[in-house]
C-alpha atoms as a PDB file:
ATOM      1  CA  UNK A   1     -47.855 -12.079 144.170  1.00  0.00           C
ATOM      2  CA  UNK A   2     -44.296 -13.039 144.249  1.00  0.00           C
ATOM      3  CA  UNK A   3     -41.343 -10.653 143.305  1.00  0.00           C
ATOM      4  CA  UNK A   4     -40.111 -11.749 139.850  1.00  0.00           C
ATOM      5  CA  UNK A   5     -36.710 -10.616 140.922  1.00  0.00           C
ATOM      6  CA  UNK A   6     -36.636 -13.669 143.058  1.00  0.00           C
ATOM      7  CA  UNK A   7     -36.534 -15.868 140.074  1.00  0.00           C
ATOM      8  CA  UNK A   8     -33.099 -14.351 139.027  1.00  0.00           C
ATOM      9  CA  UNK A   9     -31.488 -15.137 142.280  1.00  0.00           C
ATOM     10  CA  UNK A  10     -28.228 -17.390 141.617  1.00  0.00           C
ATOM     11  CA  UNK A  11     -26.602 -18.748 144.864  1.00  0.00           C
ATOM     12  CA  UNK A  12     -23.613 -20.135 142.755  1.00  0.00           C
ATOM     13  CA  UNK A  13     -23.001 -16.753 141.153  1.00  0.00           C
ATOM     14  CA  UNK A  14     -23.470 -15.088 144.547  1.00  0.00           C
ATOM     15  CA  UNK A  15     -20.948 -17.431 146.058  1.00  0.00           C
ATOM     16  CA  UNK A  16     -18.457 -16.715 143.298  1.00  0.00           C
ATOM     17  CA  UNK A  17     -18.921 -12.857 143.779  1.00  0.00           C
ATOM     18  CA  UNK A  18     -18.301 -13.327 147.601  1.00  0.00           C
ATOM     19  CA  UNK A  19     -15.139 -15.206 146.652  1.00  0.00           C
ATOM     20  CA  UNK A  20     -13.874 -12.345 144.247  1.00  0.00           C
ATOM     21  CA  UNK A  21     -14.691  -9.883 146.860  1.00  0.00           C
ATOM     22  CA  UNK A  22     -12.656 -11.800 149.597  1.00  0.00           C
ATOM     23  CA  UNK A  23      -9.881 -12.273 147.176  1.00  0.00           C
ATOM     24  CA  UNK A  24      -9.833  -8.604 146.269  1.00  0.00           C
ATOM     25  CA  UNK A  25      -9.704  -7.906 150.100  1.00  0.00           C
ATOM     26  CA  UNK A  26      -6.843 -10.347 150.604  1.00  0.00           C
ATOM     27  CA  UNK A  27      -4.749  -8.952 147.758  1.00  0.00           C
ATOM     28  CA  UNK A  28      -5.497  -5.389 147.011  1.00  0.00           C
ATOM     29  CA  UNK A  29      -4.545  -3.943 143.664  1.00  0.00           C
ATOM     30  CA  UNK A  30      -1.229  -1.685 144.355  1.00  0.00           C
ATOM     31  CA  UNK A  31       0.169   0.904 141.995  1.00  0.00           C
ATOM     32  CA  UNK A  32       3.920   1.150 142.494  1.00  0.00           C
ATOM     33  CA  UNK A  33       5.842   4.425 141.589  1.00  0.00           C
ATOM     34  CA  UNK A  34       9.579   4.653 141.596  1.00  0.00           C
ATOM     35  CA  UNK A  35      12.533   6.789 140.591  1.00  0.00           C
ATOM     36  CA  UNK A  36      15.041   6.095 137.799  1.00  0.00           C
ATOM     37  CA  UNK A  37      17.411   5.008 140.501  1.00  0.00           C
ATOM     38  CA  UNK A  38      14.825   2.337 141.859  1.00  0.00           C
ATOM     39  CA  UNK A  39      13.500   1.335 138.525  1.00  0.00           C
ATOM     40  CA  UNK A  40      15.231  -1.980 138.411  1.00  0.00           C
ATOM     41  CA  UNK A  41      14.082  -3.153 141.827  1.00  0.00           C
ATOM     42  CA  UNK A  42      10.659  -1.910 141.130  1.00  0.00           C
ATOM     43  CA  UNK A  43      10.461  -4.127 138.151  1.00  0.00           C
ATOM     44  CA  UNK A  44      11.523  -7.109 140.082  1.00  0.00           C
ATOM     45  CA  UNK A  45       8.837  -6.187 142.592  1.00  0.00           C
ATOM     46  CA  UNK A  46       6.131  -5.913 139.867  1.00  0.00           C
ATOM     47  CA  UNK A  47       7.169  -9.446 138.739  1.00  0.00           C
ATOM     48  CA  UNK A  48       6.331 -10.826 142.124  1.00  0.00           C
ATOM     49  CA  UNK A  49       2.543 -10.283 141.929  1.00  0.00           C
ATOM     50  CA  UNK A  50      -0.235  -9.809 139.111  1.00  0.00           C
ATOM     51  CA  UNK A  51      -1.746  -7.418 141.796  1.00  0.00           C
ATOM     52  CA  UNK A  52       1.067  -4.765 141.441  1.00  0.00           C
ATOM     53  CA  UNK A  53       1.261  -2.514 138.377  1.00  0.00           C
ATOM     54  CA  UNK A  54       3.927   0.200 137.877  1.00  0.00           C
ATOM     55  CA  UNK A  55       3.088   3.879 137.808  1.00  0.00           C
ATOM     56  CA  UNK A  56       4.932   6.502 136.028  1.00  0.00           C
ATOM     57  CA  UNK A  57       6.423   9.920 136.997  1.00  0.00           C
ATOM     58  CA  UNK A  58       8.030  12.309 134.539  1.00  0.00           C
ATOM     59  CA  UNK A  59      11.310  13.343 136.054  1.00  0.00           C
ATOM     60  CA  UNK A  60      12.263  16.564 134.424  1.00  0.00           C
ATOM     61  CA  UNK A  61      13.821  19.907 135.461  1.00  0.00           C
ATOM     62  CA  UNK A  62      13.503  23.528 134.764  1.00  0.00           C
ATOM     63  CA  UNK A  63      16.247  25.522 133.240  1.00  0.00           C
ATOM     64  CA  UNK A  64      17.064  26.685 136.827  1.00  0.00           C
ATOM     65  CA  UNK A  65      17.623  23.046 137.912  1.00  0.00           C
ATOM     66  CA  UNK A  66      14.550  22.558 139.951  1.00  0.00           C
ATOM     67  CA  UNK A  67      12.269  19.653 139.351  1.00  0.00           C
ATOM     68  CA  UNK A  68       9.640  19.579 136.637  1.00  0.00           C
ATOM     69  CA  UNK A  69       7.556  16.620 137.672  1.00  0.00           C
ATOM     70  CA  UNK A  70       4.367  15.102 136.533  1.00  0.00           C
ATOM     71  CA  UNK A  71       2.418  11.799 137.848  1.00  0.00           C
ATOM     72  CA  UNK A  72       0.911  10.253 134.947  1.00  0.00           C
ATOM     73  CA  UNK A  73      -2.721   8.974 134.945  1.00  0.00           C
ATOM     74  CA  UNK A  74      -3.319  10.796 138.311  1.00  0.00           C
ATOM     75  CA  UNK A  75      -6.922  10.901 137.830  1.00  0.00           C
ATOM     76  CA  UNK A  76      -7.347   7.032 138.016  1.00  0.00           C
ATOM     77  CA  UNK A  77      -5.405   6.600 141.278  1.00  0.00           C
ATOM     78  CA  UNK A  78      -8.414   7.307 143.163  1.00  0.00           C
ATOM     79  CA  UNK A  79      -9.601   4.650 145.724  1.00  0.00           C
ATOM     80  CA  UNK A  80      -6.443   2.742 144.623  1.00  0.00           C
ATOM     81  CA  UNK A  81      -3.601   1.528 146.975  1.00  0.00           C
ATOM     82  CA  UNK A  82      -0.547   3.411 146.051  1.00  0.00           C
ATOM     83  CA  UNK A  83       3.213   2.888 147.072  1.00  0.00           C
ATOM     84  CA  UNK A  84       6.433   4.679 146.101  1.00  0.00           C
ATOM     85  CA  UNK A  85       9.712   3.052 146.044  1.00  0.00           C
ATOM     86  CA  UNK A  86      12.362   5.717 147.236  1.00  0.00           C
ATOM     87  CA  UNK A  87      16.163   6.067 147.492  1.00  0.00           C
ATOM     88  CA  UNK A  88      17.651   8.833 149.458  1.00  0.00           C
ATOM     89  CA  UNK A  89      21.221   7.754 148.576  1.00  0.00           C
ATOM     90  CA  UNK A  90      22.127  11.305 148.034  1.00  0.00           C
ATOM     91  CA  UNK A  91      20.869  14.679 149.345  1.00  0.00           C
ATOM     92  CA  UNK A  92      20.697  15.823 145.794  1.00  0.00           C
ATOM     93  CA  UNK A  93      17.746  13.500 144.896  1.00  0.00           C
ATOM     94  CA  UNK A  94      15.764  13.853 148.262  1.00  0.00           C
ATOM     95  CA  UNK A  95      13.914  17.065 147.206  1.00  0.00           C
ATOM     96  CA  UNK A  96      12.322  15.762 143.932  1.00  0.00           C
ATOM     97  CA  UNK A  97      11.172  12.434 145.471  1.00  0.00           C
ATOM     98  CA  UNK A  98       9.725  14.131 148.684  1.00  0.00           C
ATOM     99  CA  UNK A  99       7.863  16.393 146.176  1.00  0.00           C
ATOM    100  CA  UNK A 100       6.029  13.245 144.744  1.00  0.00           C
ATOM    101  CA  UNK A 101       5.635  11.451 147.999  1.00  0.00           C
ATOM    102  CA  UNK A 102       3.932  14.384 149.560  1.00  0.00           C
ATOM    103  CA  UNK A 103       1.625  14.712 146.559  1.00  0.00           C
ATOM    104  CA  UNK A 104       0.622  11.096 146.200  1.00  0.00           C
ATOM    105  CA  UNK A 105      -1.633  10.804 149.322  1.00  0.00           C
ATOM    106  CA  UNK A 106      -3.734  13.785 148.568  1.00  0.00           C
ATOM    107  CA  UNK A 107      -4.965  12.256 145.254  1.00  0.00           C
ATOM    108  CA  UNK A 108      -7.686  10.423 147.266  1.00  0.00           C
ATOM    109  CA  UNK A 109      -5.850   7.143 147.199  1.00  0.00           C
ATOM    110  CA  UNK A 110      -7.105   4.303 149.350  1.00  0.00           C
ATOM    111  CA  UNK A 111      -3.723   3.947 151.170  1.00  0.00           C
ATOM    112  CA  UNK A 112      -0.323   5.089 150.566  1.00  0.00           C
ATOM    113  CA  UNK A 113       2.920   3.176 151.463  1.00  0.00           C
ATOM    114  CA  UNK A 114       6.424   4.450 151.228  1.00  0.00           C
ATOM    115  CA  UNK A 115       9.186   1.855 150.745  1.00  0.00           C
ATOM    116  CA  UNK A 116      12.512   3.298 151.788  1.00  0.00           C
ATOM    117  CA  UNK A 117      14.799   0.186 151.945  1.00  0.00           C
ATOM    118  CA  UNK A 118      17.818   2.129 153.299  1.00  0.00           C
ATOM    119  CA  UNK A 119      17.181   4.955 156.181  1.00  0.00           C
ATOM    120  CA  UNK A 120      20.502   6.927 155.295  1.00  0.00           C
ATOM    121  CA  UNK A 121      21.051   9.064 158.276  1.00  0.00           C
ATOM    122  CA  UNK A 122      20.313   6.410 160.740  1.00  0.00           C
ATOM    123  CA  UNK A 123      23.996   6.161 162.211  1.00  0.00           C
ATOM    124  CA  UNK A 124      23.490   9.799 163.359  1.00  0.00           C
ATOM    125  CA  UNK A 125      20.673   8.966 165.886  1.00  0.00           C
ATOM    126  CA  UNK A 126      22.016  10.319 169.060  1.00  0.00           C
ATOM    127  CA  UNK A 127      23.938  13.384 170.377  1.00  0.00           C
ATOM    128  CA  UNK A 128      26.877  12.820 172.564  1.00  0.00           C
ATOM    129  CA  UNK A 129      28.327  16.325 172.702  1.00  0.00           C
ATOM    130  CA  UNK A 130      26.317  19.630 172.709  1.00  0.00           C
ATOM    131  CA  UNK A 131      26.131  21.015 169.229  1.00  0.00           C
ATOM    132  CA  UNK A 132      26.060  17.762 167.452  1.00  0.00           C
ATOM    133  CA  UNK A 133      22.859  17.387 165.136  1.00  0.00           C
ATOM    134  CA  UNK A 134      20.963  14.138 165.085  1.00  0.00           C
ATOM    135  CA  UNK A 135      20.128  13.990 161.443  1.00  0.00           C
ATOM    136  CA  UNK A 136      18.220  10.763 161.899  1.00  0.00           C
ATOM    137  CA  UNK A 137      15.735  12.615 163.907  1.00  0.00           C
ATOM    138  CA  UNK A 138      15.657  15.427 161.175  1.00  0.00           C
ATOM    139  CA  UNK A 139      14.778  12.764 158.654  1.00  0.00           C
ATOM    140  CA  UNK A 140      11.990  11.152 160.603  1.00  0.00           C
ATOM    141  CA  UNK A 141      10.462  14.712 160.945  1.00  0.00           C
ATOM    142  CA  UNK A 142      10.689  15.137 157.416  1.00  0.00           C
ATOM    143  CA  UNK A 143       8.964  11.807 156.730  1.00  0.00           C
ATOM    144  CA  UNK A 144       6.469  12.382 159.414  1.00  0.00           C
ATOM    145  CA  UNK A 145       5.209  15.401 157.436  1.00  0.00           C
ATOM    146  CA  UNK A 146       3.642  13.190 154.637  1.00  0.00           C
ATOM    147  CA  UNK A 147      -0.100  14.008 154.369  1.00  0.00           C
ATOM    148  CA  UNK A 148      -2.537  11.437 155.504  1.00  0.00           C
ATOM    149  CA  UNK A 149      -4.309   9.497 152.752  1.00  0.00           C
ATOM    150  CA  UNK A 150      -7.935   8.379 152.810  1.00  0.00           C
ATOM    151  CA  UNK A 151      -6.767   5.247 154.494  1.00  0.00           C
ATOM    152  CA  UNK A 152      -4.945   6.878 157.315  1.00  0.00           C
ATOM    153  CA  UNK A 153      -1.321   7.266 158.163  1.00  0.00           C
ATOM    154  CA  UNK A 154       1.401   6.336 155.614  1.00  0.00           C
ATOM    155  CA  UNK A 155       2.996   2.832 156.119  1.00  0.00           C
ATOM    156  CA  UNK A 156       6.808   3.370 156.012  1.00  0.00           C
ATOM    157  CA  UNK A 157       8.786   0.073 155.100  1.00  0.00           C
ATOM    158  CA  UNK A 158      12.525   0.397 156.048  1.00  0.00           C
ATOM    159  CA  UNK A 159      14.933  -2.401 156.136  1.00  0.00           C
ATOM    160  CA  UNK A 160      17.373  -2.972 159.063  1.00  0.00           C
ATOM    161  CA  UNK A 161      17.443   0.407 160.354  1.00  0.00           C
ATOM    162  CA  UNK A 162      20.604   1.195 162.294  1.00  0.00           C
ATOM    163  CA  UNK A 163      18.879   1.554 165.700  1.00  0.00           C
ATOM    164  CA  UNK A 164      15.542   0.302 166.492  1.00  0.00           C
ATOM    165  CA  UNK A 165      14.819   3.065 168.847  1.00  0.00           C
ATOM    166  CA  UNK A 166      14.689   5.266 165.887  1.00  0.00           C
ATOM    167  CA  UNK A 167      11.039   4.112 165.501  1.00  0.00           C
ATOM    168  CA  UNK A 168      10.205   6.770 168.239  1.00  0.00           C
ATOM    169  CA  UNK A 169      11.536   9.578 166.085  1.00  0.00           C
ATOM    170  CA  UNK A 170       8.419   9.311 163.846  1.00  0.00           C
ATOM    171  CA  UNK A 171       5.133  11.197 164.387  1.00  0.00           C
ATOM    172  CA  UNK A 172       1.846   9.648 164.568  1.00  0.00           C
ATOM    173  CA  UNK A 173       1.378  10.450 160.786  1.00  0.00           C
ATOM    174  CA  UNK A 174       3.494   7.578 159.668  1.00  0.00           C
ATOM    175  CA  UNK A 175       3.414   3.850 160.778  1.00  0.00           C
ATOM    176  CA  UNK A 176       7.041   2.492 160.671  1.00  0.00           C
ATOM    177  CA  UNK A 177       7.200  -1.000 159.508  1.00  0.00           C
ATOM    178  CA  UNK A 178      10.705  -2.351 160.135  1.00  0.00           C
ATOM    179  CA  UNK A 179      11.909  -5.264 158.076  1.00  0.00           C
ATOM    180  CA  UNK A 180      15.066  -7.425 157.892  1.00  0.00           C
ATOM    181  CA  UNK A 181      17.039  -8.797 155.020  1.00  0.00           C
ATOM    182  CA  UNK A 182      18.404 -11.499 157.454  1.00  0.00           C
ATOM    183  CA  UNK A 183      15.886 -14.264 156.144  1.00  0.00           C
ATOM    184  CA  UNK A 184      17.359 -13.609 152.677  1.00  0.00           C
ATOM    185  CA  UNK A 185      20.848 -14.207 154.039  1.00  0.00           C
ATOM    186  CA  UNK A 186      19.668 -17.495 155.918  1.00  0.00           C
ATOM    187  CA  UNK A 187      18.089 -18.908 152.680  1.00  0.00           C
ATOM    188  CA  UNK A 188      21.370 -18.134 150.811  1.00  0.00           C
ATOM    189  CA  UNK A 189      23.522 -19.827 153.595  1.00  0.00           C
ATOM    190  CA  UNK A 190      21.402 -22.939 153.311  1.00  0.00           C
ATOM    191  CA  UNK A 191      22.621 -23.401 149.786  1.00  0.00           C
ATOM    192  CA  UNK A 192      26.201 -23.296 150.629  1.00  0.00           C
ATOM    193  CA  UNK A 193      28.081 -26.645 150.293  1.00  0.00           C
ATOM    194  CA  UNK A 194      29.466 -26.134 153.687  1.00  0.00           C
ATOM    195  CA  UNK A 195      26.403 -24.710 155.427  1.00  0.00           C
ATOM    196  CA  UNK A 196      26.586 -26.868 158.241  1.00  0.00           C
ATOM    197  CA  UNK A 197      30.107 -25.501 159.124  1.00  0.00           C
ATOM    198  CA  UNK A 198      28.679 -21.850 159.324  1.00  0.00           C
ATOM    199  CA  UNK A 199      29.205 -19.558 162.170  1.00  0.00           C
ATOM    200  CA  UNK A 200      27.965 -16.013 162.543  1.00  0.00           C
ATOM    201  CA  UNK A 201      30.170 -13.232 163.629  1.00  0.00           C
ATOM    202  CA  UNK A 202      29.367  -9.692 164.588  1.00  0.00           C
ATOM    203  CA  UNK A 203      31.856  -6.690 164.269  1.00  0.00           C
ATOM    204  CA  UNK A 204      30.879  -5.321 167.610  1.00  0.00           C
ATOM    205  CA  UNK A 205      28.399  -5.642 170.455  1.00  0.00           C
ATOM    206  CA  UNK A 206      25.901  -3.426 168.801  1.00  0.00           C
ATOM    207  CA  UNK A 207      25.552  -5.699 165.989  1.00  0.00           C
ATOM    208  CA  UNK A 208      25.259  -8.743 168.282  1.00  0.00           C
ATOM    209  CA  UNK A 209      22.421  -7.024 169.931  1.00  0.00           C
ATOM    210  CA  UNK A 210      20.712  -6.050 166.744  1.00  0.00           C
ATOM    211  CA  UNK A 211      20.929  -9.411 165.011  1.00  0.00           C
ATOM    212  CA  UNK A 212      21.697 -12.358 167.284  1.00  0.00           C
ATOM    213  CA  UNK A 213      17.889 -13.283 168.056  1.00  0.00           C
ATOM    214  CA  UNK A 214      17.581 -14.050 164.312  1.00  0.00           C
ATOM    215  CA  UNK A 215      20.375 -16.604 164.351  1.00  0.00           C
ATOM    216  CA  UNK A 216      19.114 -19.088 166.712  1.00  0.00           C
ATOM    217  CA  UNK A 217      20.850 -22.533 166.131  1.00  0.00           C
ATOM    218  CA  UNK A 218      24.161 -20.790 164.714  1.00  0.00           C
ATOM    219  CA  UNK A 219      27.581 -20.752 166.576  1.00  0.00           C
ATOM    220  CA  UNK A 220      28.373 -16.966 167.080  1.00  0.00           C
ATOM    221  CA  UNK A 221      31.450 -14.963 167.632  1.00  0.00           C
ATOM    222  CA  UNK A 222      31.381 -11.438 168.619  1.00  0.00           C
ATOM    223  CA  UNK A 223      34.268  -8.800 167.996  1.00  0.00           C
ATOM    224  CA  UNK A 224      34.939  -5.633 169.726  1.00  0.00           C
ATOM    225  CA  UNK A 225      37.040  -2.570 169.279  1.00  0.00           C
ATOM    226  CA  UNK A 226      39.753  -1.836 171.882  1.00  0.00           C
ATOM    227  CA  UNK A 227      41.304   1.686 171.996  1.00  0.00           C
ATOM    228  CA  UNK A 228      44.903   1.656 171.583  1.00  0.00           C
ATOM    229  CA  UNK A 229      45.956   5.439 171.837  1.00  0.00           C
ATOM    230  CA  UNK A 230      44.284   7.284 169.071  1.00  0.00           C
ATOM    231  CA  UNK A 231      43.445   4.035 167.186  1.00  0.00           C
ATOM    232  CA  UNK A 232      40.757   1.588 167.766  1.00  0.00           C
ATOM    233  CA  UNK A 233      41.815  -2.034 167.112  1.00  0.00           C
ATOM    234  CA  UNK A 234      39.404  -5.033 166.446  1.00  0.00           C
ATOM    235  CA  UNK A 235      39.860  -8.000 168.875  1.00  0.00           C
ATOM    236  CA  UNK A 236      37.825 -11.289 168.936  1.00  0.00           C
ATOM    237  CA  UNK A 237      35.951 -11.154 172.318  1.00  0.00           C
ATOM    238  CA  UNK A 238      33.919 -14.423 172.248  1.00  0.00           C
ATOM    239  CA  UNK A 239      33.533 -17.460 169.880  1.00  0.00           C
ATOM    240  CA  UNK A 240      35.565 -20.176 168.111  1.00  0.00           C
ATOM    241  CA  UNK A 241      36.746 -19.476 164.587  1.00  0.00           C
ATOM    242  CA  UNK A 242      39.022 -22.316 164.095  1.00  0.00           C
ATOM    243  CA  UNK A 243      38.107 -24.407 161.133  1.00  0.00           C
ATOM    244  CA  UNK A 244      34.671 -22.673 160.562  1.00  0.00           C
ATOM    245  CA  UNK A 245      33.253 -20.595 157.716  1.00  0.00           C
ATOM    246  CA  UNK A 246      32.570 -17.526 159.457  1.00  0.00           C
ATOM    247  CA  UNK A 247      30.121 -14.867 158.132  1.00  0.00           C
ATOM    248  CA  UNK A 248      30.390 -11.225 159.434  1.00  0.00           C
ATOM    249  CA  UNK A 249      26.960  -9.840 159.654  1.00  0.00           C
ATOM    250  CA  UNK A 250      26.141  -5.926 160.084  1.00  0.00           C
ATOM    251  CA  UNK A 251      23.584  -3.574 158.942  1.00  0.00           C
ATOM    252  CA  UNK A 252      25.680  -1.412 156.552  1.00  0.00           C
ATOM    253  CA  UNK A 253      28.987  -0.834 155.333  1.00  0.00           C
ATOM    254  CA  UNK A 254      30.752   2.465 154.406  1.00  0.00           C
ATOM    255  CA  UNK A 255      34.442   2.544 154.190  1.00  0.00           C
ATOM    256  CA  UNK A 256      34.685  -1.172 155.040  1.00  0.00           C
ATOM    257  CA  UNK A 257      37.591  -0.633 157.458  1.00  0.00           C
ATOM    258  CA  UNK A 258      35.927  -2.584 160.287  1.00  0.00           C
ATOM    259  CA  UNK A 259      34.909  -5.487 158.114  1.00  0.00           C
ATOM    260  CA  UNK A 260      38.521  -5.938 156.796  1.00  0.00           C
ATOM    261  CA  UNK A 261      40.099  -5.751 160.385  1.00  0.00           C
ATOM    262  CA  UNK A 262      37.346  -8.449 161.431  1.00  0.00           C
ATOM    263  CA  UNK A 263      38.513 -10.468 158.522  1.00  0.00           C
ATOM    264  CA  UNK A 264      41.958 -10.348 159.497  1.00  0.00           C
ATOM    265  CA  UNK A 265      41.317 -11.062 163.195  1.00  0.00           C
ATOM    266  CA  UNK A 266      39.112 -14.193 162.225  1.00  0.00           C
ATOM    267  CA  UNK A 267      41.593 -15.607 159.809  1.00  0.00           C
ATOM    268  CA  UNK A 268      44.324 -15.351 162.253  1.00  0.00           C
ATOM    269  CA  UNK A 269      42.081 -17.158 164.637  1.00  0.00           C
ATOM    270  CA  UNK A 270      42.074 -19.993 162.414  1.00  0.00           C
ATOM    271  CA  UNK A 271      38.857 -19.521 160.320  1.00  0.00           C
ATOM    272  CA  UNK A 272      38.542 -21.794 157.257  1.00  0.00           C
ATOM    273  CA  UNK A 273      36.701 -19.075 155.214  1.00  0.00           C
ATOM    274  CA  UNK A 274      35.465 -15.677 156.032  1.00  0.00           C
ATOM    275  CA  UNK A 275      32.444 -14.201 154.370  1.00  0.00           C
ATOM    276  CA  UNK A 276      30.283 -10.930 155.102  1.00  0.00           C
ATOM    277  CA  UNK A 277      26.855  -9.769 154.615  1.00  0.00           C
ATOM    278  CA  UNK A 278      25.411  -6.281 155.052  1.00  0.00           C
ATOM    279  CA  UNK A 279      21.928  -5.140 154.162  1.00  0.00           C
ATOM    280  CA  UNK A 280      23.009  -1.716 152.770  1.00  0.00           C
ATOM    281  CA  UNK A 281      26.240  -1.725 150.718  1.00  0.00           C
ATOM    282  CA  UNK A 282      26.796   2.194 150.718  1.00  0.00           C
ATOM    283  CA  UNK A 283      30.412   2.025 149.725  1.00  0.00           C
ATOM    284  CA  UNK A 284      31.135   5.866 149.303  1.00  0.00           C
ATOM    285  CA  UNK A 285      34.002   6.682 147.037  1.00  0.00           C
ATOM    286  CA  UNK A 286      34.199   3.189 145.623  1.00  0.00           C
ATOM    287  CA  UNK A 287      35.254   1.735 148.778  1.00  0.00           C
ATOM    288  CA  UNK A 288      33.921  -1.658 147.508  1.00  0.00           C
ATOM    289  CA  UNK A 289      37.276  -2.023 145.640  1.00  0.00           C
ATOM    290  CA  UNK A 290      39.057  -2.588 149.108  1.00  0.00           C
ATOM    291  CA  UNK A 291      37.472  -6.185 149.352  1.00  0.00           C
ATOM    292  CA  UNK A 292      39.341  -8.698 147.389  1.00  0.00           C
ATOM    293  CA  UNK A 293      37.975 -12.490 146.759  1.00  0.00           C
ATOM    294  CA  UNK A 294      39.396 -15.365 148.221  1.00  0.00           C
ATOM    295  CA  UNK A 295      41.818 -17.207 145.857  1.00  0.00           C
ATOM    296  CA  UNK A 296      43.031 -20.860 145.770  1.00  0.00           C
ATOM    297  CA  UNK A 297      41.243 -21.610 149.143  1.00  0.00           C
ATOM    298  CA  UNK A 298      43.386 -19.235 150.944  1.00  0.00           C
ATOM    299  CA  UNK A 299      41.192 -17.444 153.360  1.00  0.00           C
ATOM    300  CA  UNK A 300      43.764 -14.905 154.218  1.00  0.00           C
ATOM    301  CA  UNK A 301      43.562 -13.708 150.594  1.00  0.00           C
ATOM    302  CA  UNK A 302      40.249 -12.278 150.699  1.00  0.00           C
ATOM    303  CA  UNK A 303      36.311 -12.883 151.249  1.00  0.00           C
ATOM    304  CA  UNK A 304      34.945 -16.223 150.127  1.00  0.00           C
ATOM    305  CA  UNK A 305      31.554 -14.221 149.610  1.00  0.00           C
ATOM    306  CA  UNK A 306      30.270 -10.787 150.233  1.00  0.00           C
ATOM    307  CA  UNK A 307      26.397 -10.558 150.168  1.00  0.00           C
ATOM    308  CA  UNK A 308      24.583  -7.215 150.016  1.00  0.00           C
ATOM    309  CA  UNK A 309      20.799  -6.298 149.136  1.00  0.00           C
ATOM    310  CA  UNK A 310      19.802  -3.959 146.359  1.00  0.00           C
ATOM    311  CA  UNK A 311      18.617  -1.314 148.882  1.00  0.00           C
ATOM    312  CA  UNK A 312      21.192   0.915 147.556  1.00  0.00           C
ATOM    313  CA  UNK A 313      20.861   1.147 143.901  1.00  0.00           C
ATOM    314  CA  UNK A 314      23.870   3.180 143.086  1.00  0.00           C
ATOM    315  CA  UNK A 315      26.006   0.408 144.366  1.00  0.00           C
ATOM    316  CA  UNK A 316      24.414  -2.747 142.631  1.00  0.00           C
ATOM    317  CA  UNK A 317      25.735  -2.008 138.949  1.00  0.00           C
ATOM    318  CA  UNK A 318      29.347  -1.609 140.458  1.00  0.00           C
ATOM    319  CA  UNK A 319      29.544  -4.803 142.193  1.00  0.00           C
ATOM    320  CA  UNK A 320      26.921  -7.351 140.825  1.00  0.00           C
ATOM    321  CA  UNK A 321      29.436  -9.085 138.412  1.00  0.00           C
ATOM    322  CA  UNK A 322      32.563  -8.251 140.768  1.00  0.00           C
ATOM    323  CA  UNK A 323      33.926 -10.896 143.096  1.00  0.00           C
ATOM    324  CA  UNK A 324      33.340 -11.569 145.954  1.00  0.00           C
ATOM    325  CA  UNK A 325      29.999  -9.697 145.761  1.00  0.00           C
ATOM    326  CA  UNK A 326      26.649 -11.190 145.339  1.00  0.00           C
ATOM    327  CA  UNK A 327      23.299  -9.206 145.364  1.00  0.00           C
ATOM    328  CA  UNK A 328      20.385 -10.641 147.049  1.00  0.00           C
ATOM    329  CA  UNK A 329      17.336  -8.799 145.934  1.00  0.00           C
ATOM    330  CA  UNK A 330      14.540  -7.344 148.445  1.00  0.00           C
ATOM    331  CA  UNK A 331      11.912  -7.643 145.477  1.00  0.00           C
ATOM    332  CA  UNK A 332       9.919 -10.585 147.086  1.00  0.00           C
ATOM    333  CA  UNK A 333      10.175  -9.093 150.727  1.00  0.00           C
ATOM    334  CA  UNK A 334       8.871  -5.797 149.431  1.00  0.00           C
ATOM    335  CA  UNK A 335       5.978  -7.308 147.519  1.00  0.00           C
ATOM    336  CA  UNK A 336       5.032  -9.310 150.403  1.00  0.00           C
ATOM    337  CA  UNK A 337       4.997  -5.971 152.618  1.00  0.00           C
ATOM    338  CA  UNK A 338       2.678  -4.294 150.024  1.00  0.00           C
ATOM    339  CA  UNK A 339       0.046  -7.055 150.624  1.00  0.00           C
ATOM    340  CA  UNK A 340      -0.372  -7.016 154.242  1.00  0.00           C
END
């Protein structure tokens, strides 16, 4: 006697179910948590995909100033892929974010991804004199203590870390996934009216080693710092600036002194225009005010363009409507990282 259940078999329905299952595997559903500092970028990331929803954390404090935190809808996070968009732009905000970062993987989530666009201690990655503290290694230890999720180690997304060897500072409980914002810059350069006349300059040999492999096909210039007594002066080491639109590329800017000196050297060498790009616009003490826009085609008057990303959220509101600055958002890149 035939099994009556065989009459219910629908090959077309089965194939549709397989397609749905494959699509679910290809693009998992993500819940992305964020801080008040990274809310704007999180909303842009959410807009890049129908498979990303935003989670909510109540960021409050007790009367003694310590964090009073609550992750909403935590019971529905089980078996979901979860990410957290962090910003360690100040030591004062790190503890409350780390508290949430340590809690999320323990909620039986399918996987956990920490997106930390700017690794803030990256420039203090080595010890040259006994007694110095490599705080980049300290930060890596803190992040390596993130608990395992059901899916295994935490994926840690960082953009243009200052030194690639810093990947070896992390323990086996996190998987550093280093990304670069250079593709965003190259897309922007392609839209310039004089894109065919663009050359790339590096403020020092370190920046050249870090980025030159990503600028195949571009003319390149390299600056260097020469010690003159107690001062270190910038010089053009190699390359031709005359008549070119020169774009200075580096991973981050603090006070901006080196970029300003590079601008001076390049204009004196005959550059038609000088622009700059850094992934991380840190700009402590409002140092962005030191950068003036080019006026009336006079390249010596200032920068034609200054591009940064939104990796440092405290900077974006201050510069987004201020010439010569333009913010290139990491949103689409981060969204793509979540769906690997």
